[in-house]
Amino acid sequence: MDVELPEGSEVGDRRVRRSRSALLSAAVRVVTERETTEVSVTELAEAADVSRRVLYQHFGDRDALLAAAAVDLVTRELLPRLPHEPEAMAETPVLARHFAEHRRFYRAVLTGSCAYAVTRAVSGLFHPLSTASARRLFGGIDDQVVGEVADFFTGGTVMALSRWLVDGPEPLDPQEFTERLLRIQSVLTGPPTEPTPERITDENTAAGQPVGPTDDETAAAHHPGPGHRA
């Protein structure tokens, strides 16, 4: 099930956008209150103050609406608050705090009939961030492998996040989850390595610095000063 936003002239229609926004907000509100996705199309339409026909026109069915509501929530409230640098992503508790704050909604959609659609849609939002991380960590690999590594990163992160939301203790601890992501990241990236002699030589050469003893230092080593006695 794909979640697509309407395009063309409809997007520019204020009434259409208002109806869509009302349905997305109502879906989050009703599912959060009930802590389940077992809500009828009629109930969702009434909560948004629109007709069932309008809901079907925009989303096709209930599960598509719920997946779109999850995407809208992440897009509006989380993505603008995330750091732009991929390496800082796992270090910030912003991501964990967002999902903890909306745990009842996310837990419901991740365990309901729309779970696959929600997981796929949310993964699509995080995939560009994973791609940037893969390029930063493994700059020498080709685009296909970058995409595959990004899929792995995204899938692992979303799975860890889903398990935390569904099975984690109450209340959730965003800092603990953030530290868990950091531990995983440190394993994937590995500990910092000590510079090898070859690396030191290359770096010194690039900086225009001498890589060995100077002529004066060599001469001093072979010709002792006046205080030396044979």
mmCIF file of C-alpha atoms in Angstrom:
data_model
loop_
_atom_site.group_PDB
_atom_site.id
_atom_site.type_symbol
_atom_site.label_atom_id
_atom_site.label_comp_id
_atom_site.label_asym_id
_atom_site.label_seq_id
_atom_site.Cartn_x
_atom_site.Cartn_y
_atom_site.Cartn_z
ATOM 1 C CA MET A 1 0.000 0.000 0.000
ATOM 2 C CA ASP A 2 1.569 3.264 -1.115
ATOM 3 C CA VAL A 3 0.895 6.564 0.587
ATOM 4 C CA GLU A 4 0.758 9.339 -1.975
ATOM 5 C CA LEU A 5 -0.101 12.963 -1.599
ATOM 6 C CA PRO A 6 -2.590 14.392 -4.090
ATOM 7 C CA GLU A 7 -0.983 16.500 -6.782
ATOM 8 C CA GLY A 8 -2.059 19.098 -9.282
ATOM 9 C CA SER A 9 -4.876 21.562 -8.938
ATOM 10 C CA GLU A 10 -6.436 19.788 -5.930
ATOM 11 C CA VAL A 11 -3.494 20.706 -3.706
ATOM 12 C CA GLY A 12 -4.093 24.355 -4.437
ATOM 13 C CA ASP A 13 -7.710 24.136 -3.437
ATOM 14 C CA ARG A 14 -8.023 25.447 0.097
ATOM 15 C CA ARG A 15 -11.130 23.417 0.883
ATOM 16 C CA VAL A 16 -9.519 20.184 -0.253
ATOM 17 C CA ARG A 17 -6.398 20.847 1.800
ATOM 18 C CA ARG A 18 -8.502 21.697 4.833
ATOM 19 C CA SER A 19 -10.457 18.440 4.547
ATOM 20 C CA ARG A 20 -7.280 16.438 4.180
ATOM 21 C CA SER A 21 -5.641 18.119 7.153
ATOM 22 C CA ALA A 22 -8.756 17.545 9.252
ATOM 23 C CA LEU A 23 -8.719 13.825 8.422
ATOM 24 C CA LEU A 24 -5.039 13.447 9.267
ATOM 25 C CA SER A 25 -5.438 15.244 12.594
ATOM 26 C CA ALA A 26 -8.570 13.288 13.441
ATOM 27 C CA ALA A 27 -6.840 9.982 12.714
ATOM 28 C CA VAL A 28 -4.005 10.786 15.147
ATOM 29 C CA ARG A 29 -6.396 12.092 17.788
ATOM 30 C CA VAL A 30 -8.900 9.214 17.650
ATOM 31 C CA VAL A 31 -6.286 6.440 17.498
ATOM 32 C CA THR A 32 -4.361 8.031 20.374
ATOM 33 C CA GLU A 33 -7.504 8.261 22.505
ATOM 34 C CA ARG A 34 -8.610 4.694 21.745
ATOM 35 C CA GLU A 35 -5.070 3.222 21.622
ATOM 36 C CA THR A 36 -6.209 1.041 18.744
ATOM 37 C CA THR A 37 -6.681 1.252 15.001
ATOM 38 C CA GLU A 38 -9.970 -0.618 15.245
ATOM 39 C CA VAL A 39 -11.882 2.534 14.389
ATOM 40 C CA SER A 40 -14.475 2.682 11.626
ATOM 41 C CA VAL A 41 -14.307 4.934 8.599
ATOM 42 C CA THR A 42 -17.538 6.552 9.794
ATOM 43 C CA GLU A 43 -15.995 7.444 13.163
ATOM 44 C CA LEU A 44 -12.915 8.932 11.545
ATOM 45 C CA ALA A 45 -14.969 10.940 9.082
ATOM 46 C CA GLU A 46 -17.215 12.265 11.824
ATOM 47 C CA ALA A 47 -14.216 13.218 13.964
ATOM 48 C CA ALA A 48 -12.873 15.224 11.015
ATOM 49 C CA ASP A 49 -16.319 16.702 10.278
ATOM 50 C CA VAL A 50 -16.293 15.421 6.718
ATOM 51 C CA SER A 51 -18.243 12.765 4.860
ATOM 52 C CA ARG A 52 -17.157 9.183 4.295
ATOM 53 C CA ARG A 53 -17.019 9.979 0.583
ATOM 54 C CA VAL A 54 -14.402 12.674 1.226
ATOM 55 C CA LEU A 55 -12.267 10.226 3.214
ATOM 56 C CA TYR A 56 -12.403 7.680 0.403
ATOM 57 C CA GLN A 57 -11.616 10.351 -2.194
ATOM 58 C CA HIS A 58 -8.483 11.403 -0.357
ATOM 59 C CA PHE A 59 -7.112 8.097 0.930
ATOM 60 C CA GLY A 60 -9.043 5.176 -0.503
ATOM 61 C CA ASP A 61 -9.444 3.318 2.792
ATOM 62 C CA ARG A 62 -8.840 3.542 6.534
ATOM 63 C CA ASP A 63 -5.391 1.962 6.602
ATOM 64 C CA ALA A 64 -4.091 4.342 3.946
ATOM 65 C CA LEU A 65 -5.389 7.255 6.040
ATOM 66 C CA LEU A 66 -3.629 5.958 9.153
ATOM 67 C CA ALA A 67 -0.337 5.457 7.304
ATOM 68 C CA ALA A 68 -0.601 8.959 5.857
ATOM 69 C CA ALA A 69 -1.329 10.317 9.343
ATOM 70 C CA ALA A 70 1.889 8.735 10.659
ATOM 71 C CA VAL A 71 3.875 10.227 7.771
ATOM 72 C CA ASP A 72 2.294 13.632 8.347
ATOM 73 C CA LEU A 73 3.083 13.545 12.066
ATOM 74 C CA VAL A 74 6.736 12.654 11.493
ATOM 75 C CA THR A 75 7.074 15.204 8.699
ATOM 76 C CA ARG A 76 5.528 18.079 10.614
ATOM 77 C CA GLU A 77 6.827 17.504 14.123
ATOM 78 C CA LEU A 78 10.037 15.474 13.903
ATOM 79 C CA LEU A 79 11.977 16.028 10.696
ATOM 80 C CA PRO A 80 12.284 19.831 11.062
ATOM 81 C CA ARG A 81 13.834 19.325 14.529
ATOM 82 C CA LEU A 82 16.468 16.783 13.510
ATOM 83 C CA PRO A 83 20.065 17.931 12.992
ATOM 84 C CA HIS A 84 21.198 18.317 9.398
ATOM 85 C CA GLU A 85 24.474 16.473 9.964
ATOM 86 C CA PRO A 86 24.022 12.686 9.580
ATOM 87 C CA GLU A 87 26.730 11.946 12.158
ATOM 88 C CA ALA A 88 24.773 13.890 14.799
ATOM 89 C CA MET A 89 21.521 12.031 14.168
ATOM 90 C CA ALA A 90 22.028 9.231 16.675
ATOM 91 C CA GLU A 91 23.420 11.599 19.277
ATOM 92 C CA THR A 92 20.263 13.649 19.720
ATOM 93 C CA PRO A 93 17.323 12.483 21.858
ATOM 94 C CA VAL A 94 14.918 14.466 19.640
ATOM 95 C CA LEU A 95 13.922 11.370 17.669
ATOM 96 C CA ALA A 96 13.297 9.252 20.762
ATOM 97 C CA ARG A 97 11.410 12.055 22.501
ATOM 98 C CA HIS A 98 9.050 12.495 19.560
ATOM 99 C CA PHE A 99 8.098 8.830 19.405
ATOM 100 C CA ALA A 100 7.823 8.561 23.177
ATOM 101 C CA GLU A 101 5.523 11.584 23.248
ATOM 102 C CA HIS A 102 3.219 9.992 20.654
ATOM 103 C CA ARG A 103 3.692 6.443 21.852
ATOM 104 C CA ARG A 104 -0.004 5.550 22.065
ATOM 105 C CA PHE A 105 -0.576 6.489 18.438
ATOM 106 C CA TYR A 106 2.538 4.824 17.050
ATOM 107 C CA ARG A 107 2.102 1.679 19.122
ATOM 108 C CA ALA A 108 -1.447 1.312 17.829
ATOM 109 C CA VAL A 109 -0.561 1.732 14.160
ATOM 110 C CA LEU A 110 2.493 -0.522 14.475
ATOM 111 C CA THR A 111 0.358 -3.361 15.821
ATOM 112 C CA GLY A 112 -2.763 -2.822 13.703
ATOM 113 C CA SER A 113 -3.728 -3.876 10.204
ATOM 114 C CA CYS A 114 -1.884 -0.859 8.785
ATOM 115 C CA ALA A 115 1.459 -1.827 10.382
ATOM 116 C CA TYR A 116 3.209 -2.753 7.134
ATOM 117 C CA ALA A 117 2.048 0.416 5.372
ATOM 118 C CA VAL A 118 3.139 2.566 8.320
ATOM 119 C CA THR A 119 6.551 0.888 8.601
ATOM 120 C CA ARG A 120 7.174 1.238 4.884
ATOM 121 C CA ALA A 121 6.063 4.874 4.786
ATOM 122 C CA VAL A 122 8.068 5.957 7.837
ATOM 123 C CA SER A 123 11.114 4.067 6.563
ATOM 124 C CA GLY A 124 10.851 6.076 3.360
ATOM 125 C CA LEU A 125 11.152 9.284 5.374
ATOM 126 C CA PHE A 126 14.328 8.125 7.125
ATOM 127 C CA HIS A 127 15.969 6.544 4.079
ATOM 128 C CA PRO A 128 17.587 9.775 2.768
ATOM 129 C CA LEU A 129 19.187 10.280 6.198
ATOM 130 C CA SER A 130 20.520 6.715 6.135
ATOM 131 C CA THR A 131 21.846 7.274 2.617
ATOM 132 C CA ALA A 132 23.767 10.347 3.763
ATOM 133 C CA SER A 133 25.236 8.345 6.666
ATOM 134 C CA ALA A 134 26.261 5.511 4.351
ATOM 135 C CA ARG A 135 28.034 7.915 2.003
ATOM 136 C CA ARG A 136 29.839 9.546 4.918
ATOM 137 C CA LEU A 137 30.994 6.250 6.402
ATOM 138 C CA PHE A 138 31.751 4.351 3.180
ATOM 139 C CA GLY A 139 32.495 7.001 0.592
ATOM 140 C CA GLY A 140 34.273 4.612 -1.772
ATOM 141 C CA ILE A 141 31.305 2.346 -2.543
ATOM 142 C CA ASP A 142 29.050 2.701 -5.577
ATOM 143 C CA ASP A 143 25.499 4.037 -5.553
ATOM 144 C CA GLN A 144 23.855 0.607 -5.568
ATOM 145 C CA VAL A 145 25.746 -0.523 -2.472
ATOM 146 C CA VAL A 146 25.083 2.832 -0.808
ATOM 147 C CA GLY A 147 21.363 2.218 -1.307
ATOM 148 C CA GLU A 148 21.622 -1.299 0.091
ATOM 149 C CA VAL A 149 23.551 -0.105 3.147
ATOM 150 C CA ALA A 150 20.972 2.658 3.644
ATOM 151 C CA ASP A 151 18.202 0.033 3.493
ATOM 152 C CA PHE A 152 20.008 -1.936 6.200
ATOM 153 C CA PHE A 153 20.496 1.129 8.406
ATOM 154 C CA THR A 154 16.887 2.232 7.979
ATOM 155 C CA GLY A 155 15.409 -1.204 8.551
ATOM 156 C CA GLY A 156 17.452 -1.751 11.686
ATOM 157 C CA THR A 157 16.607 1.639 13.137
ATOM 158 C CA VAL A 158 12.887 1.330 12.426
ATOM 159 C CA MET A 159 12.805 -2.202 13.855
ATOM 160 C CA ALA A 160 14.587 -1.107 17.053
ATOM 161 C CA LEU A 161 12.247 1.851 17.327
ATOM 162 C CA SER A 162 9.154 -0.320 16.785
ATOM 163 C CA ARG A 163 10.194 -2.840 19.455
ATOM 164 C CA TRP A 164 10.900 -0.009 21.885
ATOM 165 C CA LEU A 165 7.488 1.583 21.285
ATOM 166 C CA VAL A 166 5.540 -1.664 21.454
ATOM 167 C CA ASP A 167 7.389 -3.628 24.142
ATOM 168 C CA GLY A 168 9.308 -0.979 26.092
ATOM 169 C CA PRO A 169 8.550 -0.154 29.740
ATOM 170 C CA GLU A 170 6.157 2.555 30.791
ATOM 171 C CA PRO A 171 7.147 5.336 30.711
ATOM 172 C CA LEU A 172 9.652 5.178 27.905
ATOM 173 C CA ASP A 173 13.118 6.600 28.521
ATOM 174 C CA PRO A 174 14.234 8.601 25.441
ATOM 175 C CA GLN A 175 17.758 9.047 26.790
ATOM 176 C CA GLU A 176 18.227 5.304 27.269
ATOM 177 C CA PHE A 177 17.076 4.624 23.700
ATOM 178 C CA THR A 178 19.363 7.341 22.365
ATOM 179 C CA GLU A 179 22.324 5.768 24.170
ATOM 180 C CA ARG A 180 21.355 2.411 22.672
ATOM 181 C CA LEU A 181 21.504 3.904 19.168
ATOM 182 C CA LEU A 182 24.922 5.364 19.972
ATOM 183 C CA ARG A 183 26.201 1.952 21.076
ATOM 184 C CA ILE A 184 24.980 0.400 17.831
ATOM 185 C CA GLN A 185 26.541 3.207 15.813
ATOM 186 C CA SER A 186 29.898 2.755 17.566
ATOM 187 C CA VAL A 187 29.899 -0.943 16.655
ATOM 188 C CA LEU A 188 29.096 -0.211 13.007
ATOM 189 C CA THR A 189 31.676 2.533 12.635
ATOM 190 C CA GLY A 190 34.330 0.900 14.813
ATOM 191 C CA PRO A 191 36.708 2.496 17.316
ATOM 192 C CA PRO A 192 39.059 5.215 16.147
ATOM 193 C CA THR A 193 42.251 3.722 14.730
ATOM 194 C CA GLU A 194 45.790 4.732 15.630
ATOM 195 C CA PRO A 195 47.588 6.475 12.743
ATOM 196 C CA THR A 196 50.029 4.180 10.947
ATOM 197 C CA PRO A 197 53.568 5.312 10.009
ATOM 198 C CA GLU A 198 52.463 5.446 6.371
ATOM 199 C CA ARG A 199 49.497 7.648 7.295
ATOM 200 C CA ILE A 200 51.719 9.959 9.355
ATOM 201 C CA THR A 201 54.135 10.199 6.424
ATOM 202 C CA ASP A 202 51.316 10.997 3.979
ATOM 203 C CA GLU A 203 49.806 13.605 6.303
ATOM 204 C CA ASN A 204 53.173 15.275 6.949
ATOM 205 C CA THR A 205 53.997 15.302 3.270
ATOM 206 C CA ALA A 206 50.632 16.846 2.438
ATOM 207 C CA ALA A 207 51.225 19.510 5.087
ATOM 208 C CA GLY A 208 54.726 20.302 3.761
ATOM 209 C CA GLN A 209 56.389 19.083 6.950
ATOM 210 C CA PRO A 210 59.538 16.938 7.064
ATOM 211 C CA VAL A 211 58.864 13.226 7.419
ATOM 212 C CA GLY A 212 62.250 12.267 8.880
ATOM 213 C CA PRO A 213 65.304 13.850 10.528
ATOM 214 C CA THR A 214 66.591 16.999 8.877
ATOM 215 C CA ASP A 215 70.113 17.309 7.482
ATOM 216 C CA ASP A 216 71.169 19.279 10.563
ATOM 217 C CA GLU A 217 69.744 16.616 12.875
ATOM 218 C CA THR A 218 71.575 13.887 10.954
ATOM 219 C CA ALA A 219 74.864 15.806 11.091
ATOM 220 C CA ALA A 220 74.502 16.372 14.826
ATOM 221 C CA ALA A 221 73.983 12.676 15.381
ATOM 222 C CA HIS A 222 77.247 11.806 13.573
ATOM 223 C CA HIS A 223 79.414 14.728 14.733
ATOM 224 C CA PRO A 224 79.301 15.138 18.528
ATOM 225 C CA GLY A 225 79.639 18.577 19.975
ATOM 226 C CA PRO A 226 82.783 20.040 21.549
ATOM 227 C CA GLY A 227 81.924 18.571 24.944
ATOM 228 C CA HIS A 228 82.298 15.017 23.672
ATOM 229 C CA ARG A 229 85.429 13.061 24.568
ATOM 230 C CA ALA A 230 86.480 10.091 22.512
#
